[in-house]
Every structure is written in structure tokens, then in C-alpha cells.
Amino acid sequence: ARFVTLWGQSWKNAGHPVKAIWASMGRTAPPYAAQGALTIPTVFSTAVNDFTVPPADVMASFSAANGAGTPSELYVSQERRLSTGPYLRIPGIDDNESRQIVQAFKDTGVWNADGQRVVADIQQAVAQAGGVRLPASVAGAGREIADETQIQLAVHQFTAEYAAKVTAFFDRFVPPRP
């Protein structure tokens, strides 16, 4: 997100047609962090358990931009109960495999039988979940499974959950093509 704000505002300042940006999971780049310095319409998004870029930093960037009158929106992803649904979005994973994935994560001790996280420290939970022993049939989808798990934990991970809202925000600033 820092790069997006740096690139977007720099290019806008240079006269390029940058209409809006999405600062996903990050704060504003230092040259534009001061109130009023970021003038390009910006969507900020963060996650409640992000320990890479703490949500307070992203919220401060949003407040600086919004407080100066820059059109901006803020979205904060919340932690979710561990469930099969996110894994079913991964091509090639079926219902049976998604249930096996969830059970494998529960077996790490991070979640209870109801899919609620029971390891209090989020960094410890992420590290402990990283030791999961996935079913052999889904071994090739390990990265995608990790991504979906991080989204459910609401840590530093891009999510498209706000795509429709971000698109609507962008549509306010980008004229339709003829």
C-alpha cells in the first residue's frame, strides 16, 4: 500500500490520469503521510489482527487523508470462524477435501471443534497453524490454502471481500468509457 500511495500520488502530481487508488493492508508512504498531502481518492483496507502493518497505522493514514477532505473509505476485515467455505473457492478442492483441511487445521490446536480460535496470541496462532499437515490430495494448493486461512484469521493478507465497494468507490471518480 505504501508503494500504491507513493506511485499514485506521485503520478497524479506529475499530471498523469490517476483517479483513485486502493491502499490494501498498508499505510501511506512517508512523503504523503501528513494530513493534506495525499489528495488522490483512496480506499484503505486493513485486518483486525494484522501484526505486519498494525491496523492503527492504516487507520491513522485514513484519518489524515479523510480529515483533509480527500475522498476516502476504510474497510477493516474481521476474524472469522474456521470453516470449509473459503477452501471451496480454490480450484480442484471439493467438499470432502475442504472438510479434511478444516480438520487438519483444528488438529494444530489453534481452533476448537466449533472453529473458534483458542490460541490467544495471534502471532503464535499463525505460527502454530503453519505446521498443519494437509491431506496429500491438496498438497499442490498449499499456498492458496494458507492465503484463505490467513483471511479467516484476519491477518496481513489481500482479500477481495471489499471488491464491490472498492469498484463502486472507483466508479465515482473514473468516467465511464464511451
Short mmCIF file of N, CA and C in Angstrom, two decimals:
data_model
loop_
_atom_site.label_atom_id
_atom_site.label_comp_id
_atom_site.label_asym_id
_atom_site.label_seq_id
_atom_site.Cartn_x
_atom_site.Cartn_y
_atom_site.Cartn_z
N ALA A 1 0.82 -1.19 0.00
CA ALA A 1 0.00 0.00 0.00
C ALA A 1 0.86 1.25 0.00
N ARG A 2 1.99 1.21 0.69
CA ARG A 2 2.86 2.39 0.65
C ARG A 2 3.27 2.68 -0.78
N PHE A 3 3.63 1.65 -1.52
CA PHE A 3 4.03 1.85 -2.91
C PHE A 3 2.86 2.42 -3.71
N VAL A 4 1.66 1.91 -3.49
CA VAL A 4 0.49 2.39 -4.22
C VAL A 4 0.26 3.87 -3.95
N THR A 5 0.37 4.28 -2.67
CA THR A 5 0.16 5.70 -2.37
C THR A 5 1.30 6.55 -2.92
N LEU A 6 2.53 6.05 -2.85
CA LEU A 6 3.67 6.78 -3.40
C LEU A 6 3.54 6.93 -4.91
N TRP A 7 3.29 5.82 -5.57
CA TRP A 7 3.16 5.82 -7.02
C TRP A 7 1.95 6.63 -7.46
N GLY A 8 0.80 6.37 -6.85
CA GLY A 8 -0.43 7.04 -7.26
C GLY A 8 -0.35 8.55 -7.10
N GLN A 9 0.09 9.02 -5.93
CA GLN A 9 0.15 10.46 -5.70
C GLN A 9 1.24 11.11 -6.54
N SER A 10 2.39 10.44 -6.66
CA SER A 10 3.48 10.99 -7.49
C SER A 10 3.05 11.14 -8.93
N TRP A 11 2.38 10.12 -9.45
CA TRP A 11 1.94 10.19 -10.84
C TRP A 11 0.85 11.24 -11.01
N LYS A 12 -0.06 11.33 -10.05
CA LYS A 12 -1.10 12.37 -10.13
C LYS A 12 -0.45 13.75 -10.12
N ASN A 13 0.53 13.94 -9.23
CA ASN A 13 1.24 15.22 -9.16
C ASN A 13 1.97 15.55 -10.45
N ALA A 14 2.39 14.52 -11.18
CA ALA A 14 3.09 14.71 -12.45
C ALA A 14 2.12 14.92 -13.61
N GLY A 15 0.83 14.90 -13.33
CA GLY A 15 -0.16 15.16 -14.36
C GLY A 15 -0.73 13.94 -15.05
N HIS A 16 -0.39 12.77 -14.57
CA HIS A 16 -0.94 11.54 -15.16
C HIS A 16 -2.37 11.32 -14.65
N PRO A 17 -3.18 10.62 -15.43
CA PRO A 17 -4.61 10.47 -15.09
C PRO A 17 -4.91 9.39 -14.06
N VAL A 18 -4.34 9.49 -12.88
CA VAL A 18 -4.63 8.57 -11.80
C VAL A 18 -5.85 9.12 -11.06
N LYS A 19 -6.93 8.37 -11.05
CA LYS A 19 -8.19 8.87 -10.50
C LYS A 19 -8.46 8.43 -9.07
N ALA A 20 -8.02 7.22 -8.70
CA ALA A 20 -8.25 6.69 -7.36
C ALA A 20 -7.32 5.50 -7.16
N ILE A 21 -7.05 5.18 -5.88
CA ILE A 21 -6.17 4.06 -5.56
C ILE A 21 -6.74 3.26 -4.39
N TRP A 22 -6.24 2.03 -4.25
CA TRP A 22 -6.61 1.16 -3.13
C TRP A 22 -5.35 0.82 -2.36
N ALA A 23 -5.22 1.35 -1.17
CA ALA A 23 -4.10 1.08 -0.29
C ALA A 23 -4.48 -0.12 0.58
N SER A 24 -4.20 -1.31 0.08
CA SER A 24 -4.60 -2.54 0.75
C SER A 24 -3.54 -2.99 1.74
N MET A 25 -3.95 -3.10 3.00
CA MET A 25 -3.11 -3.63 4.08
C MET A 25 -1.84 -2.82 4.32
N GLY A 26 -1.94 -1.51 4.18
CA GLY A 26 -0.76 -0.70 4.45
C GLY A 26 -1.09 0.76 4.65
N ARG A 27 -0.11 1.46 5.14
CA ARG A 27 -0.27 2.88 5.43
C ARG A 27 0.28 3.72 4.27
N THR A 28 0.08 5.01 4.38
CA THR A 28 0.51 5.94 3.35
C THR A 28 2.03 6.09 3.38
N ALA A 29 2.63 6.22 2.20
CA ALA A 29 4.08 6.42 2.09
C ALA A 29 4.47 7.75 2.75
N PRO A 30 5.64 7.79 3.41
CA PRO A 30 6.05 8.98 4.15
C PRO A 30 5.93 10.32 3.40
N PRO A 31 6.27 10.43 2.13
CA PRO A 31 6.15 11.75 1.51
C PRO A 31 4.72 12.29 1.50
N TYR A 32 3.73 11.40 1.62
CA TYR A 32 2.33 11.82 1.53
C TYR A 32 1.53 11.49 2.80
N ALA A 33 2.22 11.17 3.89
CA ALA A 33 1.54 10.75 5.12
C ALA A 33 0.95 11.92 5.91
N ALA A 34 1.50 13.11 5.75
CA ALA A 34 0.99 14.26 6.51
C ALA A 34 -0.42 14.61 6.05
N GLN A 35 -1.21 15.12 6.97
CA GLN A 35 -2.59 15.48 6.64
C GLN A 35 -2.59 16.47 5.47
N GLY A 36 -3.35 16.14 4.45
CA GLY A 36 -3.47 17.00 3.27
C GLY A 36 -2.50 16.68 2.16
N ALA A 37 -1.51 15.82 2.40
CA ALA A 37 -0.52 15.51 1.37
C ALA A 37 -1.03 14.47 0.37
N LEU A 38 -1.87 13.56 0.83
CA LEU A 38 -2.46 12.56 -0.07
C LEU A 38 -3.79 13.13 -0.55
N THR A 39 -3.84 13.47 -1.83
CA THR A 39 -5.03 14.13 -2.37
C THR A 39 -5.82 13.25 -3.32
N ILE A 40 -5.26 12.14 -3.70
CA ILE A 40 -5.96 11.24 -4.64
C ILE A 40 -6.99 10.42 -3.85
N PRO A 41 -8.20 10.27 -4.35
CA PRO A 41 -9.19 9.45 -3.65
C PRO A 41 -8.62 8.05 -3.36
N THR A 42 -8.76 7.64 -2.11
CA THR A 42 -8.09 6.41 -1.67
C THR A 42 -9.01 5.54 -0.82
N VAL A 43 -9.00 4.26 -1.12
CA VAL A 43 -9.62 3.25 -0.27
C VAL A 43 -8.50 2.65 0.57
N PHE A 44 -8.69 2.60 1.86
CA PHE A 44 -7.76 1.95 2.78
C PHE A 44 -8.43 0.68 3.28
N SER A 45 -7.67 -0.41 3.35
CA SER A 45 -8.20 -1.62 3.96
C SER A 45 -7.13 -2.24 4.84
N THR A 46 -7.59 -2.85 5.91
CA THR A 46 -6.70 -3.50 6.86
C THR A 46 -7.43 -4.70 7.46
N ALA A 47 -6.76 -5.38 8.36
CA ALA A 47 -7.36 -6.53 9.04
C ALA A 47 -7.12 -6.38 10.54
N VAL A 48 -8.11 -6.75 11.31
CA VAL A 48 -8.11 -6.52 12.75
C VAL A 48 -6.91 -7.16 13.45
N ASN A 49 -6.40 -8.28 12.96
CA ASN A 49 -5.28 -8.97 13.61
C ASN A 49 -3.96 -8.81 12.87
N ASP A 50 -3.86 -7.83 11.98
CA ASP A 50 -2.64 -7.65 11.19
C ASP A 50 -1.50 -7.22 12.12
N PHE A 51 -0.46 -8.05 12.19
CA PHE A 51 0.70 -7.70 13.00
C PHE A 51 1.88 -7.28 12.12
N THR A 52 1.71 -7.35 10.80
CA THR A 52 2.73 -6.85 9.87
C THR A 52 2.63 -5.34 9.76
N VAL A 53 1.44 -4.84 9.49
CA VAL A 53 1.14 -3.41 9.48
C VAL A 53 -0.06 -3.23 10.41
N PRO A 54 0.18 -2.83 11.64
CA PRO A 54 -0.92 -2.74 12.60
C PRO A 54 -2.07 -1.88 12.09
N PRO A 55 -3.29 -2.32 12.34
CA PRO A 55 -4.47 -1.59 11.86
C PRO A 55 -4.49 -0.12 12.28
N ALA A 56 -3.96 0.18 13.46
CA ALA A 56 -3.95 1.58 13.92
C ALA A 56 -3.18 2.47 12.95
N ASP A 57 -2.10 1.93 12.36
CA ASP A 57 -1.32 2.71 11.39
C ASP A 57 -2.13 3.01 10.13
N VAL A 58 -2.87 2.01 9.66
CA VAL A 58 -3.71 2.19 8.47
C VAL A 58 -4.84 3.17 8.80
N MET A 59 -5.42 3.02 9.97
CA MET A 59 -6.50 3.93 10.38
C MET A 59 -5.99 5.37 10.50
N ALA A 60 -4.76 5.55 10.96
CA ALA A 60 -4.18 6.89 11.04
C ALA A 60 -3.99 7.48 9.65
N SER A 61 -3.57 6.66 8.69
CA SER A 61 -3.44 7.13 7.31
C SER A 61 -4.79 7.54 6.75
N PHE A 62 -5.80 6.72 7.00
CA PHE A 62 -7.16 7.06 6.56
C PHE A 62 -7.61 8.37 7.20
N SER A 63 -7.39 8.51 8.50
CA SER A 63 -7.83 9.72 9.20
C SER A 63 -7.14 10.97 8.67
N ALA A 64 -5.84 10.86 8.35
CA ALA A 64 -5.11 12.01 7.81
C ALA A 64 -5.68 12.42 6.46
N ALA A 65 -5.94 11.45 5.60
CA ALA A 65 -6.48 11.76 4.27
C ALA A 65 -7.91 12.27 4.38
N ASN A 66 -8.73 11.55 5.10
CA ASN A 66 -10.14 11.90 5.21
C ASN A 66 -10.32 13.23 5.93
N GLY A 67 -9.53 13.46 6.97
CA GLY A 67 -9.62 14.70 7.72
C GLY A 67 -9.25 15.92 6.91
N ALA A 68 -8.44 15.72 5.87
CA ALA A 68 -8.05 16.82 4.99
C ALA A 68 -9.02 17.00 3.83
N GLY A 69 -10.05 16.16 3.79
CA GLY A 69 -11.05 16.29 2.74
C GLY A 69 -10.81 15.42 1.52
N THR A 70 -9.81 14.56 1.57
CA THR A 70 -9.57 13.64 0.45
C THR A 70 -10.65 12.55 0.50
N PRO A 71 -11.38 12.35 -0.59
CA PRO A 71 -12.37 11.27 -0.58
C PRO A 71 -11.67 9.95 -0.23
N SER A 72 -12.17 9.29 0.79
CA SER A 72 -11.54 8.05 1.23
C SER A 72 -12.54 7.18 1.97
N GLU A 73 -12.26 5.91 1.94
CA GLU A 73 -13.06 4.93 2.67
C GLU A 73 -12.11 3.99 3.38
N LEU A 74 -12.58 3.38 4.47
CA LEU A 74 -11.78 2.45 5.26
C LEU A 74 -12.58 1.18 5.49
N TYR A 75 -11.94 0.04 5.23
CA TYR A 75 -12.55 -1.26 5.48
C TYR A 75 -11.62 -2.08 6.36
N VAL A 76 -12.19 -2.70 7.39
CA VAL A 76 -11.41 -3.49 8.34
C VAL A 76 -11.96 -4.92 8.34
N SER A 77 -11.15 -5.86 7.89
CA SER A 77 -11.56 -7.27 7.88
C SER A 77 -11.56 -7.82 9.30
N GLN A 78 -12.59 -8.59 9.61
CA GLN A 78 -12.75 -9.19 10.93
C GLN A 78 -12.39 -10.67 10.88
N GLU A 79 -11.95 -11.20 12.00
CA GLU A 79 -11.66 -12.62 12.08
C GLU A 79 -12.95 -13.41 11.94
N ARG A 80 -12.83 -14.57 11.32
CA ARG A 80 -13.99 -15.44 11.10
C ARG A 80 -13.73 -16.81 11.71
N ARG A 81 -14.80 -17.48 11.97
CA ARG A 81 -14.71 -18.87 12.43
C ARG A 81 -14.13 -19.70 11.28
N LEU A 82 -13.24 -20.62 11.61
CA LEU A 82 -12.65 -21.52 10.62
C LEU A 82 -13.77 -22.35 10.00
N SER A 83 -13.88 -22.32 8.67
CA SER A 83 -14.95 -23.07 8.01
C SER A 83 -14.49 -23.55 6.64
N THR A 84 -15.29 -24.40 6.05
CA THR A 84 -14.94 -25.02 4.77
C THR A 84 -15.11 -24.08 3.56
N GLY A 85 -16.01 -23.13 3.66
CA GLY A 85 -16.35 -22.28 2.52
C GLY A 85 -15.18 -21.66 1.79
N PRO A 86 -14.25 -21.02 2.49
CA PRO A 86 -13.14 -20.39 1.79
C PRO A 86 -12.29 -21.38 0.97
N TYR A 87 -12.15 -22.59 1.44
CA TYR A 87 -11.33 -23.57 0.74
C TYR A 87 -12.03 -24.08 -0.52
N LEU A 88 -13.35 -24.02 -0.52
CA LEU A 88 -14.10 -24.45 -1.71
C LEU A 88 -13.91 -23.49 -2.89
N ARG A 89 -13.41 -22.28 -2.62
CA ARG A 89 -13.12 -21.32 -3.70
C ARG A 89 -11.86 -21.70 -4.46
N ILE A 90 -11.07 -22.58 -3.90
CA ILE A 90 -9.81 -22.97 -4.54
C ILE A 90 -10.11 -24.03 -5.61
N PRO A 91 -9.72 -23.77 -6.85
CA PRO A 91 -9.99 -24.73 -7.92
C PRO A 91 -9.43 -26.12 -7.58
N GLY A 92 -10.27 -27.13 -7.77
CA GLY A 92 -9.86 -28.51 -7.55
C GLY A 92 -10.14 -29.05 -6.16
N ILE A 93 -10.56 -28.20 -5.23
CA ILE A 93 -10.86 -28.68 -3.88
C ILE A 93 -12.36 -28.88 -3.76
N ASP A 94 -12.73 -30.09 -3.36
CA ASP A 94 -14.16 -30.41 -3.23
C ASP A 94 -14.59 -30.35 -1.77
N ASP A 95 -15.85 -30.64 -1.53
CA ASP A 95 -16.41 -30.54 -0.18
C ASP A 95 -15.70 -31.46 0.80
N ASN A 96 -15.45 -32.69 0.40
CA ASN A 96 -14.76 -33.64 1.27
C ASN A 96 -13.37 -33.14 1.63
N GLU A 97 -12.64 -32.65 0.65
CA GLU A 97 -11.29 -32.15 0.91
C GLU A 97 -11.32 -30.91 1.80
N SER A 98 -12.30 -30.04 1.59
CA SER A 98 -12.38 -28.83 2.42
C SER A 98 -12.64 -29.21 3.88
N ARG A 99 -13.45 -30.23 4.11
CA ARG A 99 -13.67 -30.71 5.48
C ARG A 99 -12.38 -31.28 6.07
N GLN A 100 -11.62 -31.98 5.25
CA GLN A 100 -10.34 -32.53 5.72
C GLN A 100 -9.35 -31.41 6.05
N ILE A 101 -9.36 -30.35 5.25
CA ILE A 101 -8.47 -29.21 5.50
C ILE A 101 -8.83 -28.57 6.84
N VAL A 102 -10.10 -28.32 7.05
CA VAL A 102 -10.54 -27.71 8.32
C VAL A 102 -10.14 -28.60 9.49
N GLN A 103 -10.34 -29.90 9.37
CA GLN A 103 -9.96 -30.80 10.46
C GLN A 103 -8.45 -30.76 10.70
N ALA A 104 -7.67 -30.71 9.63
CA ALA A 104 -6.22 -30.63 9.78
C ALA A 104 -5.82 -29.37 10.54
N PHE A 105 -6.47 -28.26 10.25
CA PHE A 105 -6.17 -27.02 10.99
C PHE A 105 -6.64 -27.12 12.44
N LYS A 106 -7.78 -27.72 12.68
CA LYS A 106 -8.22 -27.92 14.07
C LYS A 106 -7.23 -28.80 14.83
N ASP A 107 -6.66 -29.77 14.13
CA ASP A 107 -5.69 -30.67 14.76
C ASP A 107 -4.41 -29.95 15.20
N THR A 108 -4.15 -28.74 14.68
CA THR A 108 -2.98 -27.98 15.12
C THR A 108 -3.17 -27.43 16.52
N GLY A 109 -4.41 -27.41 17.01
CA GLY A 109 -4.70 -26.88 18.33
C GLY A 109 -5.00 -25.39 18.34
N VAL A 110 -4.98 -24.76 17.18
CA VAL A 110 -5.27 -23.32 17.10
C VAL A 110 -6.76 -23.06 17.23
N TRP A 111 -7.60 -23.98 16.73
CA TRP A 111 -9.05 -23.82 16.75
C TRP A 111 -9.69 -24.95 17.54
N ASN A 112 -10.84 -24.66 18.11
CA ASN A 112 -11.59 -25.71 18.79
C ASN A 112 -12.50 -26.42 17.78
N ALA A 113 -13.30 -27.36 18.27
CA ALA A 113 -14.17 -28.15 17.39
C ALA A 113 -15.19 -27.29 16.64
N ASP A 114 -15.54 -26.12 17.21
CA ASP A 114 -16.50 -25.23 16.55
C ASP A 114 -15.84 -24.26 15.58
N GLY A 115 -14.52 -24.34 15.43
CA GLY A 115 -13.81 -23.45 14.51
C GLY A 115 -13.46 -22.10 15.09
N GLN A 116 -13.58 -21.96 16.41
CA GLN A 116 -13.19 -20.72 17.08
C GLN A 116 -11.71 -20.81 17.47
N ARG A 117 -10.99 -19.73 17.23
CA ARG A 117 -9.57 -19.72 17.60
C ARG A 117 -9.44 -19.77 19.11
N VAL A 118 -8.57 -20.67 19.62
CA VAL A 118 -8.36 -20.80 21.06
C VAL A 118 -6.95 -20.41 21.48
N VAL A 119 -6.05 -20.23 20.54
CA VAL A 119 -4.72 -19.74 20.85
C VAL A 119 -4.83 -18.22 20.88
N ALA A 120 -4.64 -17.64 22.04
CA ALA A 120 -4.92 -16.21 22.23
C ALA A 120 -3.99 -15.31 21.43
N ASP A 121 -2.70 -15.56 21.43
CA ASP A 121 -1.74 -14.71 20.73
C ASP A 121 -1.81 -14.98 19.23
N ILE A 122 -2.13 -13.96 18.46
CA ILE A 122 -2.32 -14.15 17.01
C ILE A 122 -1.04 -14.59 16.30
N GLN A 123 0.10 -14.06 16.69
CA GLN A 123 1.34 -14.48 16.04
C GLN A 123 1.65 -15.94 16.35
N GLN A 124 1.39 -16.36 17.57
CA GLN A 124 1.58 -17.76 17.93
C GLN A 124 0.59 -18.63 17.15
N ALA A 125 -0.65 -18.16 17.02
CA ALA A 125 -1.66 -18.92 16.29
C ALA A 125 -1.24 -19.11 14.83
N VAL A 126 -0.75 -18.05 14.21
CA VAL A 126 -0.32 -18.15 12.80
C VAL A 126 0.85 -19.12 12.68
N ALA A 127 1.82 -19.00 13.57
CA ALA A 127 2.98 -19.89 13.53
C ALA A 127 2.57 -21.34 13.75
N GLN A 128 1.70 -21.57 14.73
CA GLN A 128 1.25 -22.92 15.03
C GLN A 128 0.44 -23.50 13.86
N ALA A 129 -0.41 -22.70 13.25
CA ALA A 129 -1.20 -23.16 12.10
C ALA A 129 -0.29 -23.46 10.91
N GLY A 130 0.85 -22.78 10.85
CA GLY A 130 1.80 -23.03 9.77
C GLY A 130 2.37 -24.45 9.78
N GLY A 131 2.23 -25.14 10.89
CA GLY A 131 2.69 -26.52 10.98
C GLY A 131 1.65 -27.55 10.59
N VAL A 132 0.57 -27.11 9.98
CA VAL A 132 -0.52 -28.00 9.60
C VAL A 132 -0.03 -29.13 8.68
N ARG A 133 -0.62 -30.30 8.85
CA ARG A 133 -0.34 -31.43 7.96
C ARG A 133 -1.56 -31.62 7.08
N LEU A 134 -1.48 -31.05 5.89
CA LEU A 134 -2.61 -31.08 4.97
C LEU A 134 -2.76 -32.45 4.32
N PRO A 135 -3.97 -32.80 3.92
CA PRO A 135 -4.18 -34.06 3.19
C PRO A 135 -3.33 -34.06 1.90
N ALA A 136 -2.80 -35.21 1.55
CA ALA A 136 -1.94 -35.33 0.37
C ALA A 136 -2.66 -34.86 -0.90
N SER A 137 -3.96 -35.06 -0.95
CA SER A 137 -4.70 -34.72 -2.18
C SER A 137 -4.74 -33.22 -2.45
N VAL A 138 -4.43 -32.38 -1.46
CA VAL A 138 -4.47 -30.92 -1.65
C VAL A 138 -3.09 -30.28 -1.51
N ALA A 139 -2.06 -31.10 -1.47
CA ALA A 139 -0.70 -30.59 -1.25
C ALA A 139 -0.31 -29.52 -2.27
N GLY A 140 -0.76 -29.65 -3.49
CA GLY A 140 -0.42 -28.68 -4.53
C GLY A 140 -1.09 -27.32 -4.35
N ALA A 141 -2.06 -27.24 -3.46
CA ALA A 141 -2.78 -25.98 -3.23
C ALA A 141 -2.39 -25.35 -1.90
N GLY A 142 -1.23 -25.71 -1.40
CA GLY A 142 -0.80 -25.23 -0.09
C GLY A 142 -0.79 -23.72 0.05
N ARG A 143 -0.30 -23.00 -0.95
CA ARG A 143 -0.24 -21.53 -0.87
C ARG A 143 -1.64 -20.94 -0.80
N GLU A 144 -2.53 -21.42 -1.66
CA GLU A 144 -3.91 -20.91 -1.67
C GLU A 144 -4.62 -21.23 -0.35
N ILE A 145 -4.36 -22.41 0.20
CA ILE A 145 -4.96 -22.79 1.48
C ILE A 145 -4.44 -21.87 2.58
N ALA A 146 -3.15 -21.59 2.57
CA ALA A 146 -2.58 -20.66 3.56
C ALA A 146 -3.20 -19.28 3.43
N ASP A 147 -3.38 -18.80 2.19
CA ASP A 147 -3.99 -17.49 1.97
C ASP A 147 -5.40 -17.43 2.55
N GLU A 148 -6.20 -18.45 2.27
CA GLU A 148 -7.58 -18.48 2.77
C GLU A 148 -7.62 -18.57 4.29
N THR A 149 -6.66 -19.27 4.87
CA THR A 149 -6.61 -19.37 6.33
C THR A 149 -6.23 -18.03 6.94
N GLN A 150 -5.29 -17.34 6.34
CA GLN A 150 -4.89 -16.01 6.84
C GLN A 150 -6.03 -15.01 6.75
N ILE A 151 -6.85 -15.12 5.71
CA ILE A 151 -8.02 -14.24 5.61
C ILE A 151 -8.99 -14.53 6.74
N GLN A 152 -9.20 -15.80 7.05
CA GLN A 152 -10.11 -16.15 8.15
C GLN A 152 -9.57 -15.67 9.49
N LEU A 153 -8.24 -15.65 9.64
CA LEU A 153 -7.61 -15.15 10.86
C LEU A 153 -7.56 -13.62 10.91
N ALA A 154 -7.84 -12.97 9.79
CA ALA A 154 -7.80 -11.50 9.68
C ALA A 154 -6.41 -10.96 10.00
N VAL A 155 -5.41 -11.54 9.34
CA VAL A 155 -4.06 -11.03 9.44
C VAL A 155 -3.68 -10.39 8.10
N HIS A 156 -2.42 -10.08 7.90
CA HIS A 156 -1.95 -9.35 6.72
C HIS A 156 -2.06 -10.23 5.47
N GLN A 157 -3.17 -10.08 4.76
CA GLN A 157 -3.40 -10.88 3.56
C GLN A 157 -4.40 -10.15 2.68
N PHE A 158 -4.08 -9.99 1.39
CA PHE A 158 -5.02 -9.34 0.50
C PHE A 158 -6.32 -10.13 0.46
N THR A 159 -7.41 -9.43 0.48
CA THR A 159 -8.72 -10.05 0.35
C THR A 159 -9.55 -9.23 -0.62
N ALA A 160 -10.33 -9.92 -1.39
CA ALA A 160 -11.22 -9.24 -2.34
C ALA A 160 -12.62 -9.05 -1.76
N GLU A 161 -12.77 -9.24 -0.45
CA GLU A 161 -14.10 -9.15 0.15
C GLU A 161 -14.74 -7.77 -0.04
N TYR A 162 -13.94 -6.76 -0.28
CA TYR A 162 -14.48 -5.41 -0.48
C TYR A 162 -14.46 -4.98 -1.94
N ALA A 163 -14.25 -5.91 -2.84
CA ALA A 163 -14.11 -5.58 -4.26
C ALA A 163 -15.29 -4.78 -4.80
N ALA A 164 -16.51 -5.17 -4.47
CA ALA A 164 -17.68 -4.45 -4.98
C ALA A 164 -17.72 -3.02 -4.45
N LYS A 165 -17.40 -2.84 -3.17
CA LYS A 165 -17.40 -1.50 -2.59
C LYS A 165 -16.27 -0.65 -3.17
N VAL A 166 -15.11 -1.26 -3.38
CA VAL A 166 -13.99 -0.52 -3.97
C VAL A 166 -14.32 -0.15 -5.41
N THR A 167 -14.93 -1.06 -6.14
CA THR A 167 -15.34 -0.76 -7.52
C THR A 167 -16.32 0.40 -7.55
N ALA A 168 -17.28 0.39 -6.64
CA ALA A 168 -18.25 1.50 -6.58
C ALA A 168 -17.54 2.81 -6.23
N PHE A 169 -16.57 2.77 -5.33
CA PHE A 169 -15.79 3.96 -4.98
C PHE A 169 -15.05 4.47 -6.22
N PHE A 170 -14.35 3.58 -6.92
CA PHE A 170 -13.62 3.97 -8.12
C PHE A 170 -14.55 4.55 -9.18
N ASP A 171 -15.72 3.94 -9.33
CA ASP A 171 -16.67 4.40 -10.34
C ASP A 171 -17.09 5.86 -10.11
N ARG A 172 -16.99 6.33 -8.88
CA ARG A 172 -17.33 7.74 -8.60
C ARG A 172 -16.30 8.70 -9.19
N PHE A 173 -15.09 8.22 -9.45
CA PHE A 173 -14.01 9.09 -9.90
C PHE A 173 -13.52 8.82 -11.31
N VAL A 174 -13.87 7.66 -11.84
CA VAL A 174 -13.44 7.29 -13.18
C VAL A 174 -14.63 7.35 -14.12
N PRO A 175 -14.57 8.25 -15.11
CA PRO A 175 -15.71 8.34 -16.03
C PRO A 175 -15.86 7.06 -16.83
N PRO A 176 -17.11 6.71 -17.18
CA PRO A 176 -17.33 5.51 -17.98
C PRO A 176 -16.70 5.66 -19.36
N ARG A 177 -16.27 4.56 -19.90
CA ARG A 177 -15.68 4.57 -21.25
C ARG A 177 -16.79 4.71 -22.28
N PRO A 178 -16.49 5.46 -23.33
CA PRO A 178 -17.52 5.64 -24.39
C PRO A 178 -17.79 4.38 -25.15
#
